[in-house]
Coordinates of C-alpha atoms in Angstrom, one line a residue:
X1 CA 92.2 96.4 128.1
X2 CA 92.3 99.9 130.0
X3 CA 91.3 103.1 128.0
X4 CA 92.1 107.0 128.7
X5 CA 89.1 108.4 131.5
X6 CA 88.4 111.7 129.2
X7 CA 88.4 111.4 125.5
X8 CA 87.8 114.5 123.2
X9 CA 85.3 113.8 120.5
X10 CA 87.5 115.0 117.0
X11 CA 84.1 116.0 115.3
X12 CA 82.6 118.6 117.8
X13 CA 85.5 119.0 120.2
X14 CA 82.6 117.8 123.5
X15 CA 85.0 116.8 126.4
X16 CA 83.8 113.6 127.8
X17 CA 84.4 109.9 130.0
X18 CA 84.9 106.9 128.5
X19 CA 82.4 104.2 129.3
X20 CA 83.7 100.8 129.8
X21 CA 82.2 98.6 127.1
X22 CA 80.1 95.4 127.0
X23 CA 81.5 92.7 124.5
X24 CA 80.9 94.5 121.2
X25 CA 80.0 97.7 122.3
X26 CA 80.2 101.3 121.2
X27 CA 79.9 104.4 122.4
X28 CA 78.9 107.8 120.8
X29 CA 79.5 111.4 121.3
X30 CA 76.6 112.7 123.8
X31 CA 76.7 116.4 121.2
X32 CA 76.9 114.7 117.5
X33 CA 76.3 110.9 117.8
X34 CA 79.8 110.1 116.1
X35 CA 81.5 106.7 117.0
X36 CA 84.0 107.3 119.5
X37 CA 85.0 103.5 120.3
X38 CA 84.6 100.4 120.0
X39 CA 85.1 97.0 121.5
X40 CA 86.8 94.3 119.3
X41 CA 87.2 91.4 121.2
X42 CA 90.6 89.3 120.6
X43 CA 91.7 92.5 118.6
X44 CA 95.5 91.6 118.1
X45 CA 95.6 88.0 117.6
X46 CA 92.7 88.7 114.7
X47 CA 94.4 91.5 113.3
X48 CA 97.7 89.8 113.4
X49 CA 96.5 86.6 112.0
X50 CA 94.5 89.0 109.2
X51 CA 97.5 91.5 108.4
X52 CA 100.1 88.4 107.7
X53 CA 97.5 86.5 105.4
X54 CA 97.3 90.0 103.7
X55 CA 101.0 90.5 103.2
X56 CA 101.1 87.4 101.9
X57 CA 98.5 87.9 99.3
X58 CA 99.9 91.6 98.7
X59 CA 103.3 89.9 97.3
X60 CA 101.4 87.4 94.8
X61 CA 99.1 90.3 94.1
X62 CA 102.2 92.2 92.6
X63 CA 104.3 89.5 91.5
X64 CA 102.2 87.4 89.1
X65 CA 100.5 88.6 85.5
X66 CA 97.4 90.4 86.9
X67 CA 95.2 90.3 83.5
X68 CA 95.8 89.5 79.8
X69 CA 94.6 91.2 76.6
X70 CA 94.4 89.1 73.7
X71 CA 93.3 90.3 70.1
X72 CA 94.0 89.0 66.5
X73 CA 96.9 86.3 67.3
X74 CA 98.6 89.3 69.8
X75 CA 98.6 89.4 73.4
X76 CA 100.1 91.3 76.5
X77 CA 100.4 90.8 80.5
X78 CA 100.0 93.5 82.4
X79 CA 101.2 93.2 86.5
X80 CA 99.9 95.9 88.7
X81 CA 102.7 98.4 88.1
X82 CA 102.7 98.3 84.5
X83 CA 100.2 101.0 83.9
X84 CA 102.5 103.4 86.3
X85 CA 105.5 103.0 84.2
X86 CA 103.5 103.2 80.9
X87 CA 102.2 106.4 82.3
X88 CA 105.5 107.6 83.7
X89 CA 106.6 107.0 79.9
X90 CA 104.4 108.5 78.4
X91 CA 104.5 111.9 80.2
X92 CA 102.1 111.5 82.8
X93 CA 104.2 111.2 86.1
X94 CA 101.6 113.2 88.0
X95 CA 98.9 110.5 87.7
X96 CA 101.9 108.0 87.7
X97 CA 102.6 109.1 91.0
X98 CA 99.0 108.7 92.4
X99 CA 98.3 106.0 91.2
X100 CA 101.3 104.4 92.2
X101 CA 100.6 105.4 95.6
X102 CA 97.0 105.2 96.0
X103 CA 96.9 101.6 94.7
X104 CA 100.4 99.9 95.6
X105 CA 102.8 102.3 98.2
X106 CA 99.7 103.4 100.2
X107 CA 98.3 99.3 101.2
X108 CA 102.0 97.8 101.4
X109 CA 103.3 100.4 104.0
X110 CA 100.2 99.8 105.8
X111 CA 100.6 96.2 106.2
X112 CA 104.1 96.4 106.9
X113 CA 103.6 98.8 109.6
X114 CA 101.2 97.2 111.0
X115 CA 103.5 94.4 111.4
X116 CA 106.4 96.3 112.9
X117 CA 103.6 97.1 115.2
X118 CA 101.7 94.1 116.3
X119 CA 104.4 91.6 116.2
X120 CA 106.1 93.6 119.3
X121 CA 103.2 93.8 121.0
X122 CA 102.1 90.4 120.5
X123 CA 105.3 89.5 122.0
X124 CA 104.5 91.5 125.1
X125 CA 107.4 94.6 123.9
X126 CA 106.6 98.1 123.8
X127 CA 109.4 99.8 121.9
X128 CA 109.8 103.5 121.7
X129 CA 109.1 103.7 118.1
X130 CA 105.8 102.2 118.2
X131 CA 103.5 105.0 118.7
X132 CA 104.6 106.4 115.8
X133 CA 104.6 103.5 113.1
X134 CA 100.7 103.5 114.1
X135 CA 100.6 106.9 113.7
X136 CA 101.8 106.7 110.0
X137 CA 99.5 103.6 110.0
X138 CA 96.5 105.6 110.9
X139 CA 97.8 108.3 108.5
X140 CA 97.8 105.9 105.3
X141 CA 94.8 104.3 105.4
X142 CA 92.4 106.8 103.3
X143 CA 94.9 106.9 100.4
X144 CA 94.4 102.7 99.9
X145 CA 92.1 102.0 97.6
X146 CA 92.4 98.9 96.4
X147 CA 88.7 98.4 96.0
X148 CA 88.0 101.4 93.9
X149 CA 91.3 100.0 91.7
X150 CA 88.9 96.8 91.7
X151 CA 85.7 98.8 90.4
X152 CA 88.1 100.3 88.0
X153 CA 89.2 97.2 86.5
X154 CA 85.4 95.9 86.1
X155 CA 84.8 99.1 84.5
X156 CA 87.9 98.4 82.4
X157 CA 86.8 94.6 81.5
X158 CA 83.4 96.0 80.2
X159 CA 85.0 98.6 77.7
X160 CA 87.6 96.0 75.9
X161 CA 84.8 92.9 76.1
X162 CA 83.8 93.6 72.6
X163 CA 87.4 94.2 71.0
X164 CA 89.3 91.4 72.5
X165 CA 89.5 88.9 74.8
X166 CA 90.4 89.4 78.4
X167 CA 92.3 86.7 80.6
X168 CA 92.2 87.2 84.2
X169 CA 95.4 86.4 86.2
X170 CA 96.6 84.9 89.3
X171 CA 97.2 88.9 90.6
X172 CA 93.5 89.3 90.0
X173 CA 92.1 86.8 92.9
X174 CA 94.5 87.4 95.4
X175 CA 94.1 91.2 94.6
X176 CA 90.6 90.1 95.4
X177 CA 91.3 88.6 98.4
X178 CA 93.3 91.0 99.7
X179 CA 90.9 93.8 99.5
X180 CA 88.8 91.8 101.9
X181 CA 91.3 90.6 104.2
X182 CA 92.9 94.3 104.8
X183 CA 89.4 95.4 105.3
X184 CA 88.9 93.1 108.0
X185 CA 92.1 94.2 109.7
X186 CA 91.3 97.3 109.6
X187 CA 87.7 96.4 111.4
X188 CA 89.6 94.5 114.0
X189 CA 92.0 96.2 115.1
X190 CA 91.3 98.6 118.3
X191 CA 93.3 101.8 118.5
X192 CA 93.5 101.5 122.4
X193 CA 95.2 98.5 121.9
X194 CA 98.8 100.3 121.3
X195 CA 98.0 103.1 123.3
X196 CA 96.6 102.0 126.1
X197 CA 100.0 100.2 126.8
X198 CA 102.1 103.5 125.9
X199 CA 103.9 104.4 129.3
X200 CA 102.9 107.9 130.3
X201 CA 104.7 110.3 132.6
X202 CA 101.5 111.5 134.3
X203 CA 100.5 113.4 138.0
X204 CA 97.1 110.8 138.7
X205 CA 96.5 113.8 141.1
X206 CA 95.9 116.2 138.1
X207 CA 93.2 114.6 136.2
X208 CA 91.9 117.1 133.6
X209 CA 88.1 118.0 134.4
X210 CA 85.3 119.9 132.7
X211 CA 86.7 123.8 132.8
X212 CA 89.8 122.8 132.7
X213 CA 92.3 124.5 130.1
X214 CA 93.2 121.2 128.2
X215 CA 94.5 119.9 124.9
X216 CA 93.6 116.7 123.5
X217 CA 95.3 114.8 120.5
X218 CA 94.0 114.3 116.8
X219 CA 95.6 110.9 116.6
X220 CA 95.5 109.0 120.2
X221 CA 92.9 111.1 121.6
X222 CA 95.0 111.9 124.5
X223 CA 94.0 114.7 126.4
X224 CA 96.4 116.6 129.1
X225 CA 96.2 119.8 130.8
X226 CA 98.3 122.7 128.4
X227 CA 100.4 123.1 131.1
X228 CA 101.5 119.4 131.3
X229 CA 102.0 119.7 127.3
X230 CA 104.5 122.8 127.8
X231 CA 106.4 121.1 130.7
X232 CA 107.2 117.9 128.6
X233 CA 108.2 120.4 125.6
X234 CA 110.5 121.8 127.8
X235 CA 111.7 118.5 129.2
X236 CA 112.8 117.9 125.6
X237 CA 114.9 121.2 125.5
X238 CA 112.3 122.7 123.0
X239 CA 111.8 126.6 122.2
X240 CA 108.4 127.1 123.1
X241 CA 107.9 129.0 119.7
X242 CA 108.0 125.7 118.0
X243 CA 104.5 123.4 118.0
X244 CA 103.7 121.2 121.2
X245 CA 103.7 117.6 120.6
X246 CA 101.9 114.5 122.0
X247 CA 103.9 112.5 124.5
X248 CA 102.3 109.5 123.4
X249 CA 102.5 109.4 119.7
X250 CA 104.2 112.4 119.1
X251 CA 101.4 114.5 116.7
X252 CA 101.4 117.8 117.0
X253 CA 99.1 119.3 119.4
X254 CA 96.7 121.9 118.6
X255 CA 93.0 123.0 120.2
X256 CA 91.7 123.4 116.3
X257 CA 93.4 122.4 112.9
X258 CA 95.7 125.5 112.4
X259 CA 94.7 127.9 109.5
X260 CA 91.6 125.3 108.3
X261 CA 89.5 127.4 106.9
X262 CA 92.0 129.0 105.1
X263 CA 93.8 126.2 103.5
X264 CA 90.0 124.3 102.9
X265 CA 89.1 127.8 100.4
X266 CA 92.0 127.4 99.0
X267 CA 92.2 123.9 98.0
X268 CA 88.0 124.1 97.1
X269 CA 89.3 127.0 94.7
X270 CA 91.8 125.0 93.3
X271 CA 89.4 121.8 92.9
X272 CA 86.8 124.2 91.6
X273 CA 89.5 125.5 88.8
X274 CA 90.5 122.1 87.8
X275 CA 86.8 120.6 87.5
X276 CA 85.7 122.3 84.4
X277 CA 88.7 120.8 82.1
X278 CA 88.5 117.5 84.0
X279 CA 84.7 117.0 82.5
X280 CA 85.1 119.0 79.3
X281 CA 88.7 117.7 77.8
X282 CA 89.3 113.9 76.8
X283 CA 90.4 111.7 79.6
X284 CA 92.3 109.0 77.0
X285 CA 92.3 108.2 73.3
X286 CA 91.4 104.8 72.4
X287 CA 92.8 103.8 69.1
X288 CA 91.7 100.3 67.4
X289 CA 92.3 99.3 63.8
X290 CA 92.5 103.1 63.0
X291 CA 89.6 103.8 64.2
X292 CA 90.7 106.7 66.7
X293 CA 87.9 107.9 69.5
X294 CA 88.7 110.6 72.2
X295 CA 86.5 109.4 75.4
X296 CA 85.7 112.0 78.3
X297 CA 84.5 111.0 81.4
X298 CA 80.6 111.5 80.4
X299 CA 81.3 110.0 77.2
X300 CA 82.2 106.8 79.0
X301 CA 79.3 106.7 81.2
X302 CA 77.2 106.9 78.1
X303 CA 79.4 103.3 76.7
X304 CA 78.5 101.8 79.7
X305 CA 74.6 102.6 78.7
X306 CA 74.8 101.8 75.2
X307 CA 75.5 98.1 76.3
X308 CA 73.2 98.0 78.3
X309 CA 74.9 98.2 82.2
X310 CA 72.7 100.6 83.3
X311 CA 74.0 99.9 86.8
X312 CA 77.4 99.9 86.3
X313 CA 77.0 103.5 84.4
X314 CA 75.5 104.7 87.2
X315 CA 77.8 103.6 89.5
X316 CA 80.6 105.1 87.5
X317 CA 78.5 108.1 86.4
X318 CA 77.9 109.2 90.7
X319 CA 81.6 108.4 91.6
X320 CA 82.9 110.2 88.4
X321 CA 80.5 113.3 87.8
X322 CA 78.1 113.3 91.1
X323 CA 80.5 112.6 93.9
X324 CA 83.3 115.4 92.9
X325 CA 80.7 118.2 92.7
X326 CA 78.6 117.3 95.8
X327 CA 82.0 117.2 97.7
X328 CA 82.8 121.0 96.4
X329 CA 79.4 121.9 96.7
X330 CA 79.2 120.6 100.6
X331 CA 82.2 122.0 101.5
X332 CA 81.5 125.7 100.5
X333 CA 78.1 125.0 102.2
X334 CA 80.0 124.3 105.3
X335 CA 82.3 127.2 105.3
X336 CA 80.2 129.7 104.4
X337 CA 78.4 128.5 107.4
X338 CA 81.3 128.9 109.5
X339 CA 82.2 131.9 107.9
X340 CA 78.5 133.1 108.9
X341 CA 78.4 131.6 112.2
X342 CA 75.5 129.9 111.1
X343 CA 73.3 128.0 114.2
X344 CA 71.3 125.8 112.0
X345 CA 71.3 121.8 112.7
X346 CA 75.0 121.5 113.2
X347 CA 74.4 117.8 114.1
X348 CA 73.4 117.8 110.7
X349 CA 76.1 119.4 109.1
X350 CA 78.4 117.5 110.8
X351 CA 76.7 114.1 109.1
X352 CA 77.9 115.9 105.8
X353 CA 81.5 116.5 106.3
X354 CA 81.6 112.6 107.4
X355 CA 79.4 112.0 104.0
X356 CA 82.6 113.9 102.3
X357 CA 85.0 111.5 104.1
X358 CA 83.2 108.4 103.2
X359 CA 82.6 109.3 99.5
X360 CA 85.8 111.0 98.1
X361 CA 88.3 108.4 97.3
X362 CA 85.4 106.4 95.1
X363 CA 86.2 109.4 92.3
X364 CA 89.2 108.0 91.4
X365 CA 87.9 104.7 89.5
X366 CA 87.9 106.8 86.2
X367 CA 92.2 107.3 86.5
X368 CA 92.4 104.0 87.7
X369 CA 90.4 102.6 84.3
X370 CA 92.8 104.8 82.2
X371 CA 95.5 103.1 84.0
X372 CA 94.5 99.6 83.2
X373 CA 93.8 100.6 79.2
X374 CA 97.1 102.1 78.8
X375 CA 98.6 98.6 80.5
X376 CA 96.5 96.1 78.9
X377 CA 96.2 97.6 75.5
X378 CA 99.7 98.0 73.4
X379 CA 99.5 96.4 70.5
X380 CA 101.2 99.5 68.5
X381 CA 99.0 100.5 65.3
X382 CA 96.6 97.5 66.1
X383 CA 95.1 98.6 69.6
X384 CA 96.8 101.0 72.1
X385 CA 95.4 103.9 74.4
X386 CA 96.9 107.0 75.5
X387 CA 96.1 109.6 78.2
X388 CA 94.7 112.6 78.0
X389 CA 95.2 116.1 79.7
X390 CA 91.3 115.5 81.0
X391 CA 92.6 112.8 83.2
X392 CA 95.6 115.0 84.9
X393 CA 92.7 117.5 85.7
X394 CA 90.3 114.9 87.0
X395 CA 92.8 113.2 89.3
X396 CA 94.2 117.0 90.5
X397 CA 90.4 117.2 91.6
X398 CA 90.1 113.9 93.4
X399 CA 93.7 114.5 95.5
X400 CA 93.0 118.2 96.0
X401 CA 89.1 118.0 97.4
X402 CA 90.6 114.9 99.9
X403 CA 92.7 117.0 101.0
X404 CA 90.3 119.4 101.2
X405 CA 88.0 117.6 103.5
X406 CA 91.3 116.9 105.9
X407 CA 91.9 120.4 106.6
X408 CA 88.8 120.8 107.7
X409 CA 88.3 120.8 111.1
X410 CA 84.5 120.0 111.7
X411 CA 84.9 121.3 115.3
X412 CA 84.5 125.1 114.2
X413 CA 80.7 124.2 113.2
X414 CA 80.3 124.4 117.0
X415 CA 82.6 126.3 118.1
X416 CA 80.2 128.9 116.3
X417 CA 77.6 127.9 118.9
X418 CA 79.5 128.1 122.4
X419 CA 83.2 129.5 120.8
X420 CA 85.4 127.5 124.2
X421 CA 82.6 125.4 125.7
X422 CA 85.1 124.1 129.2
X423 CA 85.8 127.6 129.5
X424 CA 82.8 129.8 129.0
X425 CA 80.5 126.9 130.6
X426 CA 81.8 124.2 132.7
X427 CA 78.5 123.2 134.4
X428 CA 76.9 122.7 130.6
X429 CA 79.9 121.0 129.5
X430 CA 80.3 118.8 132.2
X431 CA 76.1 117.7 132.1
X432 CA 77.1 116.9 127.7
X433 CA 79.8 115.2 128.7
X434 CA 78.4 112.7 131.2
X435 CA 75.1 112.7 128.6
X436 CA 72.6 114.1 131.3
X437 CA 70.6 116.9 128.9

């Protein structure tokens, strides 16, 4: 498989080759050590073999009872959409709507987009449209979490042990299953895969070099001269007021995320407004033979304790408490450091903002718990749970400080150091860049 010559590392913006890559390699950005590729041998037959078993299991997943709730003769079936329309009912369409998304839309369009994209390529086609589906594909993929829906419903099994009796379903084990088998996918399949096979309307006598006044793309790491980027806009008829997109996947083109620290304050105010209420109100109101109890998030982690699963709390007491405030708390750290044009470690400070992409979408396993009470339990007077205002707060802070961590652009932290390093520097860039110090 061929890859682009140059490749533009998206965490510290270090213009650099490509190595060609043993059986299982990897190579790393000479400036910050982050993975730029890797080599997955037999990449589309695995990933295509991988993405239909998972499609498979995705339709039993949502088309059988996922888990029963049984309690003094009564019982109910809950599917995985039922907590979304109970919610929607009951008033709560924002959370609705996430969850809906985070736990069903977000995974399905992924593996049927990945389809649309391997099945053409598998059969040696390369349609126009292509590009793009694995754009959206690439696009989706934080917003699955299947596996913290999974932690969720552990969390949600322990808290209704002791009242009733919970059945598992069908749902449940290939929900399971599927977890692992889109993982996989995911592992397997290379990027350079569909664009290395993306017909390009290129000069080979114009390679872009070290100095050069280039732009490279956020999505297929293509990089061009600018002035190759403004012809092709123009081929397309295009005022040259409006943004410059990617010939290959069709992203729009810019040298740094437009306006990221901006939008990044913004949305870490926002998250920082909606954090207080999210830990001080109720998050759901469990009600059981009368007996009416009001649970926040912290009193939750302290049910988990008084039974004993001291692991489990603290599993649920970092995703739910620890994880939302070190993500605010690291992201002001790295803007004011920008802000400052700080010098210190930025290799360091670079690890953190991919510390705040690994960790965020773990905080939701709290709004997908009060998603499978409310489904499971609705037994009317006898046993039912409602949502609370703390848990519209809560899941405002989990979407908002993911979104915060997307806008921004981890390039700035050097940028601070050497502000256009192929333009002030070429020599120094080009040494980085072929990884002689």
């Amino acid at each position: 498989m061929t890859q682009d010559t140059l490749t533009e590392c998206l965490e510290c913006g270090l213009l650099q080759r490509n190595p060609a890559l043993p059986p299982g390699g990897v190579s790393e950005c000479a400036r910050c050590g982050c993975v730029l590729h890797r080599d997955r041998p037999d990449s589309l037959n695995r990933t295509l073999a991988l993405t239909i078993a998972g499609f498979v299991l995705f339709i039993v997943a949502n088309a059988f009872p996922f888990l029963s709730f049984e309690m003094q003769g009564q019982s109910t079936n809950t599917t995985l959409l039922t907590g979304v329309m109970d919610l929607y009912q009951g008033g709560n369409w924002f959370i609705a709507a996430v969850v809906l998304f985070t736990s069903a839309l977000a995974p399905g369009l992924q593996l049927v987009l990945l389809l649309a994209v391997l099945i053409p390529l598998a059969l040696g086609h390369m349609p126009p449209w292509l590009p793009r589906l694995y754009r959206w594909v690439r696009t989706l993929a934080p917003w699955g979490m299947m596996d913290v829906f999974m932690l969720g419903i552990l969390v949600s099994v322990v808290k209704l042990s002791e009242m009733a009796t919970i059945v598992p379903g069908a749902s449940l084990f290939a929900f399971g299953a599927l977890i692992l088998v889109l993982a996989a996918a995911q592992a397997a399949l290379d990027p350079d895969l569909v664009w290395s096979r993306v017909p390009l309307d290129r000069d080979p006598s114009r390679p872009v070099r070290p100095g050069d006044d280039h732009l490279a793309c956020d999505v297929c790491e293509l990089v061009m001269h600018r002035s190759d980027a403004v012809r092709d806009h123009r081929a397309f008829g295009l005022a040259l007021n409006r943004s410059l997109r990617c010939p290959r996947c069709a992203d729009v083109l810019h040298r740094r995320k437009p306006h990221s620290l901006q939008r990044t304050w913004a949305l870490v105010a926002a998250a920082i407004a909606f954090y207080l209420p999210a830990n001080l109100l109720p998050i759901m109101t469990m009600t059981s033979l009368g007996y009416v109890q009001s649970d926040t998030i912290f009193s939750g982690v302290l049910f988990l304790l008084d039974y004993g699963l001291w692991l489990l709390a603290l599993v649920v007491f970092i995703a739910s408490v620890v994880v939302p405030l070190l993500k605010l708390l690291i992201l002001v750290f790295l803007l004011l450091s920008v802000h400052w044009r700080s010098r210190w470690r930025p290799r360091e400070r670079t690890r953190l903002y991919r510390v705040l992409e690994l960790i965020g979408r773990w905080s939701m396993v709290d709004i997908f718990v009060v998603t499978i009470l409310v489904a499971l339990v609705r037994l009317g007077h006898l046993a039912s749970v409602q949502a609370e205002a703390g848990a519209i707060f809560f899941c405002a802070v989990v979407v908002v400080t993911m979104l915060a961590s997307m806008s921004f652009d981890p390039r700035l932290i050097w940028d601070v150091l050497e502000p256009e390093p192929h333009v002030r520097n070429p020599e120094r860039s080009h040494r980085l860049a072929t990884g002689v110090p």
